[in-house]
mmCIF file of C-alpha atoms in Angstrom:
data_model
loop_
_atom_site.group_PDB
_atom_site.id
_atom_site.type_symbol
_atom_site.label_atom_id
_atom_site.label_comp_id
_atom_site.label_asym_id
_atom_site.label_seq_id
_atom_site.Cartn_x
_atom_site.Cartn_y
_atom_site.Cartn_z
ATOM 1 C CA MET O 1008 0.000 0.000 0.000
ATOM 2 C CA LYS O 1009 1.069 3.593 -0.443
ATOM 3 C CA LEU O 1010 -0.212 6.666 1.348
ATOM 4 C CA TYR O 1011 -0.167 10.157 -0.087
ATOM 5 C CA TRP O 1012 0.261 12.311 2.969
ATOM 6 C CA GLY O 1013 1.690 15.547 4.345
ATOM 7 C CA LYS O 1014 3.338 15.679 7.743
ATOM 8 C CA MET O 1015 1.539 18.919 8.649
ATOM 9 C CA SER O 1016 -1.910 17.558 7.759
ATOM 10 C CA PRO O 1017 -3.855 16.614 10.899
ATOM 11 C CA PHE O 1018 -5.991 14.211 8.869
ATOM 12 C CA ALA O 1019 -2.868 12.478 7.567
ATOM 13 C CA ARG O 1020 -1.545 12.278 11.107
ATOM 14 C CA LYS O 1021 -4.775 10.631 12.255
ATOM 15 C CA VAL O 1022 -4.252 7.999 9.568
ATOM 16 C CA THR O 1023 -0.610 7.358 10.463
ATOM 17 C CA VAL O 1024 -1.468 7.183 14.172
ATOM 18 C CA THR O 1025 -4.045 4.557 13.221
ATOM 19 C CA ALA O 1026 -1.480 2.722 11.096
ATOM 20 C CA HIS O 1027 0.889 2.545 14.056
ATOM 21 C CA GLU O 1028 -1.866 1.495 16.453
ATOM 22 C CA THR O 1029 -3.002 -1.309 14.122
ATOM 23 C CA GLY O 1030 0.485 -2.496 13.208
ATOM 24 C CA THR O 1031 -0.064 -1.753 9.529
ATOM 25 C CA ILE O 1032 2.487 1.050 9.234
ATOM 26 C CA GLU O 1033 5.189 -1.343 7.988
ATOM 27 C CA ARG O 1034 2.956 -2.287 5.056
ATOM 28 C CA ILE O 1035 2.544 1.316 3.910
ATOM 29 C CA GLU O 1036 4.877 3.354 1.723
ATOM 30 C CA LEU O 1037 4.568 6.996 2.758
ATOM 31 C CA ILE O 1038 4.583 9.388 -0.201
ATOM 32 C CA PRO O 1039 5.251 12.974 0.970
ATOM 33 C CA THR O 1040 2.759 15.054 -0.967
ATOM 34 C CA SER O 1041 2.012 18.733 -1.396
ATOM 35 C CA VAL O 1042 -1.541 19.738 -2.245
ATOM 36 C CA ASP O 1043 -2.791 23.239 -2.939
ATOM 37 C CA MET O 1044 -6.288 24.681 -3.064
ATOM 38 C CA ALA O 1045 -5.245 26.764 -6.058
ATOM 39 C CA LYS O 1046 -4.139 23.847 -8.227
ATOM 40 C CA ALA O 1047 -4.686 20.085 -8.183
ATOM 41 C CA ASN O 1048 -1.698 17.777 -7.717
ATOM 42 C CA PRO O 1049 -1.761 15.579 -10.860
ATOM 43 C CA GLU O 1050 -0.030 12.648 -9.147
ATOM 44 C CA VAL O 1051 -2.612 12.487 -6.379
ATOM 45 C CA GLN O 1052 -5.458 13.238 -8.757
ATOM 46 C CA ARG O 1053 -4.715 10.065 -10.692
ATOM 47 C CA ASP O 1054 -5.880 8.147 -7.622
ATOM 48 C CA ASN O 1055 -8.169 10.693 -5.984
ATOM 49 C CA PRO O 1056 -10.124 13.056 -8.267
ATOM 50 C CA LEU O 1057 -10.348 15.561 -5.410
ATOM 51 C CA SER O 1058 -6.532 15.733 -5.131
ATOM 52 C CA LYS O 1059 -6.525 15.589 -1.333
ATOM 53 C CA VAL O 1060 -4.413 13.977 1.345
ATOM 54 C CA PRO O 1061 -4.602 11.502 2.850
ATOM 55 C CA THR O 1062 -5.220 9.087 -0.017
ATOM 56 C CA LEU O 1063 -4.425 5.389 0.413
ATOM 57 C CA VAL O 1064 -3.671 3.282 -2.668
ATOM 58 C CA LEU O 1065 -4.215 -0.413 -2.029
ATOM 59 C CA ASP O 1066 -2.115 -3.260 -3.384
ATOM 60 C CA ASP O 1067 -4.680 -3.933 -6.118
ATOM 61 C CA GLY O 1068 -4.391 -0.349 -7.362
ATOM 62 C CA SER O 1069 -7.723 0.857 -6.006
ATOM 63 C CA ALA O 1070 -7.757 3.903 -3.756
ATOM 64 C CA LEU O 1071 -9.452 4.961 -0.550
ATOM 65 C CA TYR O 1072 -9.803 8.601 0.446
ATOM 66 C CA ASP O 1073 -11.002 10.554 3.441
ATOM 67 C CA SER O 1074 -9.316 9.782 6.741
ATOM 68 C CA ARG O 1075 -12.431 8.155 8.197
ATOM 69 C CA THR O 1076 -12.597 5.545 5.457
ATOM 70 C CA ILE O 1077 -8.850 4.921 5.497
ATOM 71 C CA CYS O 1078 -8.718 4.534 9.281
ATOM 72 C CA GLU O 1079 -11.595 2.077 9.347
ATOM 73 C CA TYR O 1080 -9.974 0.069 6.555
ATOM 74 C CA LEU O 1081 -6.656 -0.119 8.412
ATOM 75 C CA ALA O 1082 -8.443 -1.167 11.589
ATOM 76 C CA SER O 1083 -10.171 -3.948 9.634
ATOM 77 C CA LEU O 1084 -6.746 -5.415 8.830
ATOM 78 C CA ASP O 1085 -6.006 -5.898 12.539
ATOM 79 C CA PRO O 1086 -8.369 -8.458 14.112
ATOM 80 C CA THR O 1087 -7.294 -7.362 17.590
ATOM 81 C CA SER O 1088 -7.981 -3.654 17.012
ATOM 82 C CA SER O 1089 -10.434 -1.867 19.296
ATOM 83 C CA LEU O 1090 -10.178 1.467 17.477
ATOM 84 C CA PHE O 1091 -13.755 1.046 16.260
ATOM 85 C CA PRO O 1092 -15.612 -0.550 19.179
ATOM 86 C CA SER O 1093 -18.994 -2.206 18.913
ATOM 87 C CA GLY O 1094 -22.274 -1.435 20.626
ATOM 88 C CA PRO O 1095 -22.994 1.926 22.267
ATOM 89 C CA GLU O 1096 -19.258 2.557 22.605
ATOM 90 C CA ARG O 1097 -18.988 2.697 18.810
ATOM 91 C CA TRP O 1098 -21.292 5.696 18.540
ATOM 92 C CA ASP O 1099 -19.423 7.526 21.276
ATOM 93 C CA ALA O 1100 -16.107 6.870 19.509
ATOM 94 C CA LEU O 1101 -17.540 8.029 16.176
ATOM 95 C CA ARG O 1102 -19.023 11.133 17.807
ATOM 96 C CA ARG O 1103 -15.616 12.054 19.186
ATOM 97 C CA GLN O 1104 -14.021 11.328 15.820
ATOM 98 C CA SER O 1105 -16.524 13.680 14.178
ATOM 99 C CA LEU O 1106 -15.722 16.362 16.736
ATOM 100 C CA GLY O 1107 -11.988 15.949 16.199
ATOM 101 C CA ASP O 1108 -12.404 16.034 12.426
ATOM 102 C CA GLY O 1109 -14.614 19.110 12.702
ATOM 103 C CA ILE O 1110 -11.986 20.872 14.785
ATOM 104 C CA MET O 1111 -9.404 20.080 12.098
ATOM 105 C CA ASP O 1112 -11.649 21.404 9.333
ATOM 106 C CA THR O 1113 -12.313 24.605 11.256
ATOM 107 C CA LEU O 1114 -8.653 25.168 12.108
ATOM 108 C CA ILE O 1115 -7.597 24.700 8.482
ATOM 109 C CA LEU O 1116 -10.162 27.247 7.285
ATOM 110 C CA TRP O 1117 -9.211 29.625 10.091
ATOM 111 C CA ARG O 1118 -5.524 29.380 9.247
ATOM 112 C CA GLN O 1119 -6.195 30.070 5.570
ATOM 113 C CA GLU O 1120 -8.072 33.204 6.562
ATOM 114 C CA ARG O 1121 -5.327 34.308 8.948
ATOM 115 C CA LEU O 1122 -2.726 34.028 6.186
ATOM 116 C CA LYS O 1123 -4.568 36.462 3.921
ATOM 117 C CA PRO O 1124 -3.507 40.118 3.726
ATOM 118 C CA ASP O 1125 -5.404 42.230 6.258
ATOM 119 C CA GLU O 1126 -7.528 43.888 3.592
ATOM 120 C CA ARG O 1127 -8.784 40.485 2.386
ATOM 121 C CA LYS O 1128 -9.536 38.914 5.755
ATOM 122 C CA THR O 1129 -13.165 38.373 6.715
ATOM 123 C CA ILE O 1130 -13.214 39.245 10.404
ATOM 124 C CA ALA O 1131 -16.678 37.783 10.957
ATOM 125 C CA TRP O 1132 -15.470 34.416 9.681
ATOM 126 C CA MET O 1133 -12.407 34.503 11.910
ATOM 127 C CA ASP O 1134 -14.536 35.352 14.936
ATOM 128 C CA THR O 1135 -16.857 32.451 14.129
ATOM 129 C CA PHE O 1136 -13.941 30.031 13.745
ATOM 130 C CA ALA O 1137 -12.560 31.155 17.109
ATOM 131 C CA ASP O 1138 -15.961 30.737 18.750
ATOM 132 C CA LYS O 1139 -16.381 27.212 17.380
ATOM 133 C CA ILE O 1140 -12.952 26.109 18.572
ATOM 134 C CA ALA O 1141 -13.531 27.628 22.010
ATOM 135 C CA ALA O 1142 -16.863 25.815 22.334
ATOM 136 C CA ALA O 1143 -15.291 22.514 21.272
ATOM 137 C CA LEU O 1144 -12.513 22.922 23.833
ATOM 138 C CA VAL O 1145 -15.052 23.603 26.591
ATOM 139 C CA LEU O 1146 -16.881 20.383 25.758
ATOM 140 C CA LEU O 1147 -13.710 18.324 25.518
ATOM 141 C CA ASP O 1148 -12.346 19.707 28.774
ATOM 142 C CA ARG O 1149 -15.582 18.686 30.447
ATOM 143 C CA GLU O 1150 -15.287 15.168 29.009
ATOM 144 C CA ALA O 1151 -11.508 14.800 29.339
ATOM 145 C CA ARG O 1152 -11.464 12.705 32.512
ATOM 146 C CA ARG O 1153 -13.957 10.228 31.079
ATOM 147 C CA ILE O 1154 -12.097 10.131 27.764
ATOM 148 C CA ALA O 1155 -8.874 9.348 29.617
ATOM 149 C CA GLU O 1156 -10.468 6.274 31.184
ATOM 150 C CA LEU O 1157 -11.622 4.788 27.866
ATOM 151 C CA PRO O 1158 -9.576 2.303 25.819
ATOM 152 C CA PHE O 1159 -7.787 4.110 22.999
ATOM 153 C CA ASP O 1160 -10.086 4.414 19.989
ATOM 154 C CA ILE O 1161 -10.553 6.414 16.799
ATOM 155 C CA GLY O 1162 -12.024 9.307 18.777
ATOM 156 C CA HIS O 1163 -8.782 9.642 20.719
ATOM 157 C CA ALA O 1164 -6.766 9.556 17.486
ATOM 158 C CA ALA O 1165 -8.892 12.304 15.921
ATOM 159 C CA ILE O 1166 -8.979 14.612 18.933
ATOM 160 C CA GLY O 1167 -5.285 14.125 19.650
ATOM 161 C CA SER O 1168 -4.372 14.922 16.048
ATOM 162 C CA ALA O 1169 -6.612 17.997 16.075
ATOM 163 C CA LEU O 1170 -5.020 19.356 19.243
ATOM 164 C CA GLY O 1171 -1.571 18.630 17.845
ATOM 165 C CA TYR O 1172 -2.439 20.727 14.794
ATOM 166 C CA LEU O 1173 -3.673 23.480 17.091
ATOM 167 C CA ASP O 1174 -0.255 23.448 18.759
ATOM 168 C CA VAL O 1175 1.849 23.632 15.600
ATOM 169 C CA ARG O 1176 -0.272 26.076 13.581
ATOM 170 C CA PHE O 1177 -1.753 28.281 16.322
ATOM 171 C CA GLU O 1178 1.136 28.678 18.719
ATOM 172 C CA ASP O 1179 -0.211 32.049 19.833
ATOM 173 C CA LEU O 1180 -3.371 30.497 21.296
ATOM 174 C CA ASP O 1181 -2.903 29.382 24.893
ATOM 175 C CA TRP O 1182 -5.682 26.803 24.762
ATOM 176 C CA ARG O 1183 -4.347 24.832 27.727
ATOM 177 C CA ALA O 1184 -5.081 27.686 30.130
ATOM 178 C CA SER O 1185 -8.821 27.298 29.585
ATOM 179 C CA ALA O 1186 -8.816 23.503 29.209
ATOM 180 C CA PRO O 1187 -6.521 22.061 31.899
ATOM 181 C CA HIS O 1188 -8.122 18.613 32.024
ATOM 182 C CA LEU O 1189 -7.939 18.309 28.253
ATOM 183 C CA ALA O 1190 -4.329 19.494 28.333
ATOM 184 C CA GLN O 1191 -3.489 16.727 30.789
ATOM 185 C CA TRP O 1192 -5.089 14.115 28.556
ATOM 186 C CA HIS O 1193 -3.365 15.493 25.466
ATOM 187 C CA ALA O 1194 0.012 15.169 27.155
ATOM 188 C CA SER O 1195 -0.685 11.463 27.630
ATOM 189 C CA PHE O 1196 -1.736 11.182 23.980
ATOM 190 C CA GLU O 1197 1.466 12.816 22.737
ATOM 191 C CA ALA O 1198 3.461 10.357 24.864
ATOM 192 C CA ARG O 1199 1.992 7.331 23.063
ATOM 193 C CA PRO O 1200 4.485 5.696 20.671
ATOM 194 C CA SER O 1201 2.077 6.203 17.751
ATOM 195 C CA ALA O 1202 1.861 9.928 18.508
ATOM 196 C CA VAL O 1203 5.595 10.355 19.047
ATOM 197 C CA ALA O 1204 6.289 8.642 15.715
ATOM 198 C CA THR O 1205 3.870 10.903 13.824
ATOM 199 C CA HIS O 1206 4.419 14.315 15.406
ATOM 200 C CA PRO O 1207 5.400 16.781 12.661
ATOM 201 C CA PHE O 1208 8.387 18.042 14.637
ATOM 202 C CA ASN O 1209 9.758 14.479 14.902
ATOM 203 C CA LEU O 1210 9.642 13.890 11.142
ATOM 204 C CA PRO O 1211 12.209 14.904 8.501
#
């Protein structure tokens, strides 16, 4: 298998965390890939018409895209994996994955807006992005102790990757001050071997 990915993409990190957690990382060739909203990457577009990372190309030449699909596929290759639990726990894990993915989406849009020249920035959008992230952090801080007690699942991978992206792209935001319980959990996430191996600052 080969994975089109970018080390700064939180969605790609979620996939590589999953690959480490499921023991499938050794079966995957990582293809460092640059994608741009202004122009499609023709190499990626051959396998994914949307030209997005992450994109996983399977051994038979078919491709999977979107981190949710890729992560569930990788988990299916490990019969011992509990990343996608069954029963009521499954819906809780998927809810937390959706929240983590939503945080990533919002942060990416927010960063794009922040990078614009001042005269092109839409302040109302930036205020809305900030409000959404603040609300998500309040919820996660409230749930952090319970999350810490759960077996590691796809929700942990998504939220941990989202907070990691918040750290590397929004260094000026002191999110830990308002979410101390979440900060404590995130420290334990970043100490996991799968997180250490995939942190952008630990990669060439």
